[in-house]
Structure formats: C-alpha cells, structure tokens
PDB file of C-alpha atoms in Angstrom:
ATOM      1  CA  MET T  18       0.000   0.000   0.000  1.00 53.00           C
ATOM      2  CA  LEU T  19       2.824   2.399   0.906  1.00 53.00           C
ATOM      3  CA  ARG T  20       4.618   1.700  -2.393  1.00 63.00           C
ATOM      4  CA  ARG T  21       1.347   2.245  -4.280  1.00 71.00           C
ATOM      5  CA  MET T  22       0.849   5.661  -2.652  1.00 76.00           C
ATOM      6  CA  GLU T  23       4.464   6.574  -3.419  1.00 81.00           C
ATOM      7  CA  THR T  24       3.691   5.835  -7.094  1.00 80.00           C
ATOM      8  CA  VAL T  25       0.530   7.958  -6.862  1.00 80.00           C
ATOM      9  CA  ILE T  26       2.362  10.898  -5.280  1.00 82.00           C
ATOM     10  CA  LYS T  27       5.130  10.659  -7.897  1.00 83.00           C
ATOM     11  CA  ALA T  28       2.570  10.708 -10.744  1.00 83.00           C
ATOM     12  CA  LEU T  29       0.824  13.729  -9.173  1.00 82.00           C
ATOM     13  CA  ALA T  30       4.144  15.596  -8.888  1.00 83.00           C
ATOM     14  CA  GLU T  31       5.289  14.735 -12.423  1.00 82.00           C
ATOM     15  CA  ASN T  32       2.005  16.015 -13.843  1.00 82.00           C
ATOM     16  CA  LYS T  33       1.910  19.139 -11.653  1.00 85.00           C
ATOM     17  CA  ILE T  34      -1.417  18.241 -10.074  1.00 85.00           C
ATOM     18  CA  SER T  35      -0.282  20.538  -7.237  1.00 80.00           C
ATOM     19  CA  ASP T  36      -1.360  23.352  -9.626  1.00 77.00           C
ATOM     20  CA  VAL T  37      -4.892  22.172  -8.841  1.00 80.00           C
ATOM     21  CA  ILE T  38      -4.691  20.776  -5.300  1.00 85.00           C
ATOM     22  CA  SER T  39      -2.374  21.476  -2.395  1.00 85.00           C
ATOM     23  CA  PHE T  40      -3.245  18.428  -0.257  1.00 86.00           C
ATOM     24  CA  THR T  41      -1.545  15.041  -0.261  1.00 80.00           C
ATOM     25  CA  PRO T  42      -4.164  12.362  -0.867  1.00 81.00           C
ATOM     26  CA  LYS T  43      -4.539   9.450   1.543  1.00 86.00           C
ATOM     27  CA  LYS T  44      -5.760   6.922  -1.025  1.00 90.00           C
ATOM     28  CA  LEU T  45      -6.064   6.161  -4.705  1.00 91.00           C
ATOM     29  CA  LEU T  46      -9.679   6.391  -5.824  1.00 93.00           C
ATOM     30  CA  THR T  47     -10.919   3.353  -7.761  1.00 95.00           C
ATOM     31  CA  VAL T  48     -12.397   4.468 -11.084  1.00 97.00           C
ATOM     32  CA  LYS T  49     -13.554   2.159 -13.877  1.00 97.00           C
ATOM     33  CA  TYR T  50     -14.508   3.066 -17.418  1.00 96.00           C
ATOM     34  CA  ASN T  51     -16.306   0.318 -19.327  1.00 94.00           C
ATOM     35  CA  GLY T  52     -15.326  -2.177 -16.607  1.00 92.00           C
ATOM     36  CA  LYS T  53     -11.604  -1.392 -16.878  1.00 95.00           C
ATOM     37  CA  ASP T  54      -9.672   0.053 -13.924  1.00 94.00           C
ATOM     38  CA  LEU T  55      -8.186   3.499 -14.383  1.00 92.00           C
ATOM     39  CA  ASN T  56      -4.511   3.464 -13.452  1.00 89.00           C
ATOM     40  CA  ILE T  57      -3.306   6.843 -12.307  1.00 88.00           C
ATOM     41  CA  ASN T  58      -2.022   8.906 -15.255  1.00 88.00           C
ATOM     42  CA  ASP T  59      -3.504   6.604 -17.917  1.00 92.00           C
ATOM     43  CA  THR T  60      -4.064   8.209 -21.313  1.00 95.00           C
ATOM     44  CA  LEU T  61      -7.664   7.631 -22.402  1.00 95.00           C
ATOM     45  CA  THR T  62      -9.753   8.985 -25.264  1.00 96.00           C
ATOM     46  CA  PRO T  63     -12.916  11.104 -25.140  1.00 97.00           C
ATOM     47  CA  THR T  64     -14.660   8.188 -26.858  1.00 97.00           C
ATOM     48  CA  VAL T  65     -13.763   5.846 -23.967  1.00 96.00           C
ATOM     49  CA  VAL T  66     -14.832   8.293 -21.212  1.00 97.00           C
ATOM     50  CA  GLN T  67     -18.044   9.629 -22.768  1.00 96.00           C
ATOM     51  CA  ASN T  68     -20.219   7.825 -20.171  1.00 96.00           C
ATOM     52  CA  LYS T  69     -20.084   8.006 -16.374  1.00 96.00           C
ATOM     53  CA  PRO T  70     -17.500   5.741 -14.792  1.00 97.00           C
ATOM     54  CA  GLU T  71     -17.988   3.431 -11.845  1.00 96.00           C
ATOM     55  CA  VAL T  72     -16.293   4.952  -8.787  1.00 97.00           C
ATOM     56  CA  HIS T  73     -15.578   2.928  -5.643  1.00 95.00           C
ATOM     57  CA  TRP T  74     -14.143   3.604  -2.194  1.00 95.00           C
ATOM     58  CA  GLU T  75     -14.360   2.146   1.289  1.00 92.00           C
ATOM     59  CA  ALA T  76     -16.884   3.924   3.493  1.00 93.00           C
ATOM     60  CA  LYS T  77     -19.297   3.373   6.357  1.00 91.00           C
ATOM     61  CA  ASN T  78     -22.994   3.737   5.543  1.00 90.00           C
ATOM     62  CA  ASP T  79     -23.388   6.789   7.810  1.00 92.00           C
ATOM     63  CA  GLU T  80     -20.534   8.728   6.165  1.00 96.00           C
ATOM     64  CA  LEU T  81     -21.224  11.377   3.526  1.00 97.00           C
ATOM     65  CA  TYR T  82     -18.996  12.255   0.589  1.00 97.00           C
ATOM     66  CA  THR T  83     -18.584  14.668  -2.318  1.00 98.00           C
ATOM     67  CA  LEU T  84     -17.031  13.620  -5.640  1.00 98.00           C
ATOM     68  CA  ILE T  85     -15.395  16.180  -7.931  1.00 97.00           C
ATOM     69  CA  PHE T  86     -14.191  15.638 -11.515  1.00 97.00           C
ATOM     70  CA  ASP T  87     -12.587  18.505 -13.420  1.00 95.00           C
ATOM     71  CA  ASP T  88     -10.172  19.626 -16.137  1.00 95.00           C
ATOM     72  CA  PRO T  89      -7.659  22.322 -15.127  1.00 94.00           C
ATOM     73  CA  ASP T  90      -6.300  22.635 -18.677  1.00 93.00           C
ATOM     74  CA  ALA T  91      -9.058  24.472 -20.529  1.00 91.00           C
ATOM     75  CA  PRO T  92      -8.471  25.373 -23.279  1.00 92.00           C
ATOM     76  CA  THR T  93      -4.789  24.260 -23.027  1.00 89.00           C
ATOM     77  CA  ARG T  94      -2.307  23.371 -20.312  1.00 88.00           C
ATOM     78  CA  SER T  95      -0.096  26.311 -21.309  1.00 89.00           C
ATOM     79  CA  ASP T  96      -3.018  28.786 -21.350  1.00 91.00           C
ATOM     80  CA  PRO T  97      -5.699  27.536 -18.914  1.00 90.00           C
ATOM     81  CA  LYS T  98      -7.789  30.722 -19.063  1.00 92.00           C
ATOM     82  CA  PHE T  99     -11.062  28.758 -18.807  1.00 92.00           C
ATOM     83  CA  GLY T 100      -9.808  26.216 -16.249  1.00 84.00           C
ATOM     84  CA  GLN T 101     -10.782  24.613 -14.158  1.00 93.00           C
ATOM     85  CA  TRP T 102     -13.725  23.172 -16.092  1.00 95.00           C
ATOM     86  CA  LYS T 103     -16.223  21.305 -13.910  1.00 97.00           C
ATOM     87  CA  HIS T 104     -17.101  17.960 -15.524  1.00 97.00           C
ATOM     88  CA  TRP T 105     -19.009  16.269 -12.679  1.00 98.00           C
ATOM     89  CA  LEU T 106     -19.936  17.133  -9.111  1.00 98.00           C
ATOM     90  CA  VAL T 107     -21.899  14.814  -6.818  1.00 98.00           C
ATOM     91  CA  THR T 108     -22.583  15.750  -3.193  1.00 98.00           C
ATOM     92  CA  ASN T 109     -24.223  14.183  -0.123  1.00 97.00           C
ATOM     93  CA  ILE T 110     -23.265  10.662  -1.239  1.00 98.00           C
ATOM     94  CA  LYS T 111     -24.233   8.140   1.450  1.00 97.00           C
ATOM     95  CA  GLY T 112     -21.389   5.730   2.098  1.00 95.00           C
ATOM     96  CA  ASN T 113     -19.977   4.721  -1.265  1.00 94.00           C
ATOM     97  CA  ASP T 114     -23.227   4.646  -3.261  1.00 96.00           C
ATOM     98  CA  ILE T 115     -23.041   7.483  -5.801  1.00 96.00           C
ATOM     99  CA  SER T 116     -26.677   6.916  -6.787  1.00 96.00           C
ATOM    100  CA  THR T 117     -27.738   8.322  -3.380  1.00 96.00           C
ATOM    101  CA  GLY T 118     -25.952  11.638  -3.975  1.00 96.00           C
ATOM    102  CA  GLN T 119     -27.158  14.921  -5.447  1.00 96.00           C
ATOM    103  CA  GLU T 120     -25.593  15.768  -8.805  1.00 97.00           C
ATOM    104  CA  LEU T 121     -24.764  19.469  -8.707  1.00 97.00           C
ATOM    105  CA  ALA T 122     -23.165  19.044 -12.150  1.00 97.00           C
ATOM    106  CA  LYS T 123     -24.254  16.267 -14.495  1.00 97.00           C
ATOM    107  CA  TYR T 124     -21.439  14.178 -15.916  1.00 97.00           C
ATOM    108  CA  ILE T 125     -19.796  15.439 -19.104  1.00 97.00           C
ATOM    109  CA  GLY T 126     -16.889  13.395 -20.450  1.00 96.00           C
ATOM    110  CA  SER T 127     -13.627  14.764 -21.794  1.00 95.00           C
ATOM    111  CA  GLY T 128     -13.852  17.166 -24.711  1.00 94.00           C
ATOM    112  CA  PRO T 129     -10.495  18.843 -25.297  1.00 94.00           C
ATOM    113  CA  PRO T 130     -10.468  21.097 -28.377  1.00 93.00           C
ATOM    114  CA  PRO T 131      -8.384  20.027 -31.395  1.00 94.00           C
ATOM    115  CA  ASN T 132      -4.655  20.772 -31.317  1.00 93.00           C
ATOM    116  CA  THR T 133      -4.599  21.502 -27.566  1.00 92.00           C
ATOM    117  CA  GLY T 134      -2.562  18.464 -26.510  1.00 92.00           C
ATOM    118  CA  LEU T 135      -3.187  16.349 -23.460  1.00 94.00           C
ATOM    119  CA  HIS T 136      -5.516  17.640 -20.746  1.00 95.00           C
ATOM    120  CA  ARG T 137      -5.484  16.343 -17.169  1.00 94.00           C
ATOM    121  CA  TYR T 138      -8.817  15.071 -15.808  1.00 96.00           C
ATOM    122  CA  ILE T 139      -8.853  14.807 -12.027  1.00 95.00           C
ATOM    123  CA  PHE T 140     -11.161  12.937  -9.651  1.00 96.00           C
ATOM    124  CA  ILE T 141     -11.173  14.105  -6.019  1.00 96.00           C
ATOM    125  CA  LEU T 142     -13.193  12.353  -3.319  1.00 97.00           C
ATOM    126  CA  CYS T 143     -13.924  14.378  -0.166  1.00 96.00           C
ATOM    127  CA  LYS T 144     -15.516  13.457   3.141  1.00 96.00           C
ATOM    128  CA  GLN T 145     -18.216  15.858   4.341  1.00 96.00           C
ATOM    129  CA  PRO T 146     -17.847  17.309   7.851  1.00 93.00           C
ATOM    130  CA  GLY T 147     -19.750  15.651  10.689  1.00 89.00           C
ATOM    131  CA  ASN T 148     -21.385  13.160   8.311  1.00 83.00           C
ATOM    132  CA  GLN T 149     -24.064  15.781   7.701  1.00 85.00           C
ATOM    133  CA  ASN T 150     -26.028  16.596   4.564  1.00 92.00           C
ATOM    134  CA  ILE T 151     -25.010  19.982   3.195  1.00 95.00           C
ATOM    135  CA  LYS T 152     -27.397  22.356   1.485  1.00 94.00           C
ATOM    136  CA  PHE T 153     -25.063  23.985  -0.999  1.00 95.00           C
ATOM    137  CA  ASN T 154     -26.778  27.397  -0.974  1.00 94.00           C
ATOM    138  CA  GLY T 155     -25.540  29.680  -3.722  1.00 94.00           C
ATOM    139  CA  GLU T 156     -24.171  26.825  -5.828  1.00 95.00           C
ATOM    140  CA  HIS T 157     -25.942  25.747  -9.016  1.00 95.00           C
ATOM    141  CA  ILE T 158     -27.408  22.500 -10.274  1.00 95.00           C
ATOM    142  CA  LEU T 159     -25.954  22.148 -13.764  1.00 95.00           C
ATOM    143  CA  PRO T 160     -27.663  20.045 -16.435  1.00 94.00           C
ATOM    144  CA  ILE T 161     -25.752  18.753 -19.461  1.00 93.00           C
ATOM    145  CA  THR T 162     -24.709  22.193 -20.637  1.00 90.00           C
ATOM    146  CA  GLY T 163     -21.473  24.149 -20.762  1.00 89.00           C
ATOM    147  CA  ASP T 164     -22.996  27.005 -18.720  1.00 91.00           C
ATOM    148  CA  LEU T 165     -21.240  27.921 -15.432  1.00 93.00           C
ATOM    149  CA  ARG T 166     -18.650  25.159 -15.703  1.00 94.00           C
ATOM    150  CA  ASN T 167     -15.521  27.114 -16.647  1.00 93.00           C
ATOM    151  CA  ASN T 168     -13.257  29.127 -14.310  1.00 94.00           C
ATOM    152  CA  TRP T 169     -14.274  26.937 -11.392  1.00 94.00           C
ATOM    153  CA  ASN T 170     -11.866  25.943  -8.633  1.00 94.00           C
ATOM    154  CA  ALA T 171     -12.048  22.579  -6.854  1.00 95.00           C
ATOM    155  CA  GLU T 172      -9.873  23.623  -3.931  1.00 94.00           C
ATOM    156  CA  THR T 173     -11.879  26.801  -3.328  1.00 95.00           C
ATOM    157  CA  PHE T 174     -15.058  24.676  -3.280  1.00 96.00           C
ATOM    158  CA  ILE T 175     -13.443  22.152  -0.901  1.00 96.00           C
ATOM    159  CA  LYS T 176     -12.362  24.897   1.529  1.00 95.00           C
ATOM    160  CA  LYS T 177     -15.669  26.799   1.324  1.00 96.00           C
ATOM    161  CA  TRP T 178     -17.668  23.741   2.409  1.00 97.00           C
ATOM    162  CA  ASN T 179     -15.054  22.374   4.868  1.00 96.00           C
ATOM    163  CA  LEU T 180     -14.657  19.152   2.922  1.00 96.00           C
ATOM    164  CA  GLU T 181     -11.820  16.755   3.719  1.00 94.00           C
ATOM    165  CA  PRO T 182      -9.981  15.364   0.671  1.00 94.00           C
ATOM    166  CA  GLU T 183      -9.647  11.598   0.944  1.00 93.00           C
ATOM    167  CA  ALA T 184      -8.706  10.087  -2.408  1.00 93.00           C
ATOM    168  CA  ILE T 185      -7.660  11.026  -5.925  1.00 93.00           C
ATOM    169  CA  ASN T 186      -7.150   9.628  -9.394  1.00 94.00           C
ATOM    170  CA  PHE T 187      -6.583  11.194 -12.787  1.00 93.00           C
ATOM    171  CA  PHE T 188      -6.079  10.495 -16.446  1.00 95.00           C
ATOM    172  CA  GLN T 189      -5.057  12.459 -19.503  1.00 95.00           C
ATOM    173  CA  ALA T 190      -6.895  12.784 -22.800  1.00 96.00           C
ATOM    174  CA  GLU T 191      -6.696  14.728 -26.029  1.00 94.00           C
ATOM    175  CA  TYR T 192      -9.043  15.410 -28.910  1.00 95.00           C
ATOM    176  CA  ASP T 193     -10.552  12.556 -30.887  1.00 95.00           C
ATOM    177  CA  ASP T 194     -13.472  12.268 -33.327  1.00 95.00           C
ATOM    178  CA  TYR T 195     -16.057  11.943 -30.533  1.00 96.00           C
ATOM    179  CA  VAL T 196     -15.454  15.544 -29.374  1.00 96.00           C
ATOM    180  CA  PRO T 197     -17.574  17.242 -32.110  1.00 95.00           C
ATOM    181  CA  GLN T 198     -20.490  14.978 -31.105  1.00 94.00           C
ATOM    182  CA  LEU T 199     -20.064  16.079 -27.483  1.00 94.00           C
ATOM    183  CA  TYR T 200     -19.994  19.755 -28.495  1.00 93.00           C
ATOM    184  CA  ALA T 201     -23.155  19.280 -30.583  1.00 92.00           C
ATOM    185  CA  LYS T 202     -24.894  17.671 -27.607  1.00 90.00           C
ATOM    186  CA  LEU T 203     -23.905  20.592 -25.354  1.00 89.00           C
ATOM    187  CA  GLY T 204     -25.046  23.100 -27.992  1.00 85.00           C
ATOM    188  CA  GLU T 205     -28.453  21.432 -28.336  1.00 85.00           C
ATOM    189  CA  SER T 206     -29.198  21.530 -24.611  1.00 80.00           C
ATOM    190  CA  LYS T 207     -32.042  23.860 -23.667  1.00 79.00           C
ATOM    191  CA  GLU T 208     -31.792  23.239 -19.927  1.00 86.00           C
ATOM    192  CA  LYS T 209     -30.507  26.038 -17.726  1.00 89.00           C
ATOM    193  CA  PRO T 210     -28.608  25.989 -14.418  1.00 90.00           C
ATOM    194  CA  VAL T 211     -30.703  26.348 -11.259  1.00 92.00           C
ATOM    195  CA  GLU T 212     -29.352  28.139  -8.182  1.00 92.00           C
ATOM    196  CA  ILE T 213     -29.723  26.382  -4.846  1.00 92.00           C
ATOM    197  CA  ASN T 214     -31.487  28.568  -2.254  1.00 87.00           C
TER     198      ASN T 214
END
C-alpha cells in the first residue's frame, strides 16, 4: 500500500497536479470506465470516457462524501484561461453509493479542443464534515450544458464547504473524433442551471 501511494504521489508531482490541489491524498480512488480500472495517469480517449464511470471507495454507511471531476487545462495546459472546467460534481453521497448523492453538475466526459494536446482530468473524493447533509446554498445544479462550468476551482469549493480530501485519481486525454459529437450535444441543450437557495 505504501509503495502504491508513493507511485501515486510521484505521478501527481510529475504532472503538476499541485497546480490544482495542495493536499496530499490518503488513497487512490478506484475508477472504472467500461469495466476497466483506471490506473493513475492513464491516457484515455474522449470516446472511452463519454459515459459516467464506476467509482468505488471504502466507506461506512453513515458517512457522507462529495465527488469532484474537473479539467484544469481548458483550453490548453499552457493557457488555462477557462480552467478549471467542472465535468461532474456529486454531493451528499451516502457511504460509497453514488446513486444516493445529489448531482450538482451532471457528468460530461472529456472534450479537449483540437490541437490543444493532453488535458489532465482529475477525480477528487472528499468526506463531508460531521457526516451531515449539506445544502449547498448559492451553488448551481448544472444540467448537461457548458454554462457555469468554466473558471471553477475545486480547492476553493473544498475549503468553502469544509470538505476533507480523501482520495484522488486522474487520467489524460486529447481530442478525438467523438469531441464534435459532445460539443453538438452541449449546444443542443435547452436546460438552464438552477441556483440552490
């Protein structure tokens, strides 16, 4: 286990994930796309990650968690003027059953623009304080739309709501021929974000 975490921490350092998070994770988050385990720093394609992954972690039934998934490299790693881009945000997850949580941002897979190189896509699992449900007043519930997803900051959100980072995983992806389909889907969406009061 110690050697595995050393590998995780090395991969985080080599890929400058500290640009996004300042904490040292305690565990590697188990993420599966199409039944296949994500190894930290895998290179995947937008085609492979277009649908929600399975995400697993050890938890007691009375514990509550928040799961964050974002891209700090929008539109490019060298010029992240739109990063971080919020791809998925699920809160008030009971134990390790994501289906019990509230999706504040519906899942949108990777969609890096053409000729922008590899983007990092980071999963962060956080424990909620006191095992209490949080009403995220002032945040928005985001449907499958690009609205209000750019220039977001995972660490600011974590600190604001006193969340405790527990586990992490990430992969890299660059443009493939699925991306125009994703953009078309986002462009066709008529749903609008709803603020939580």
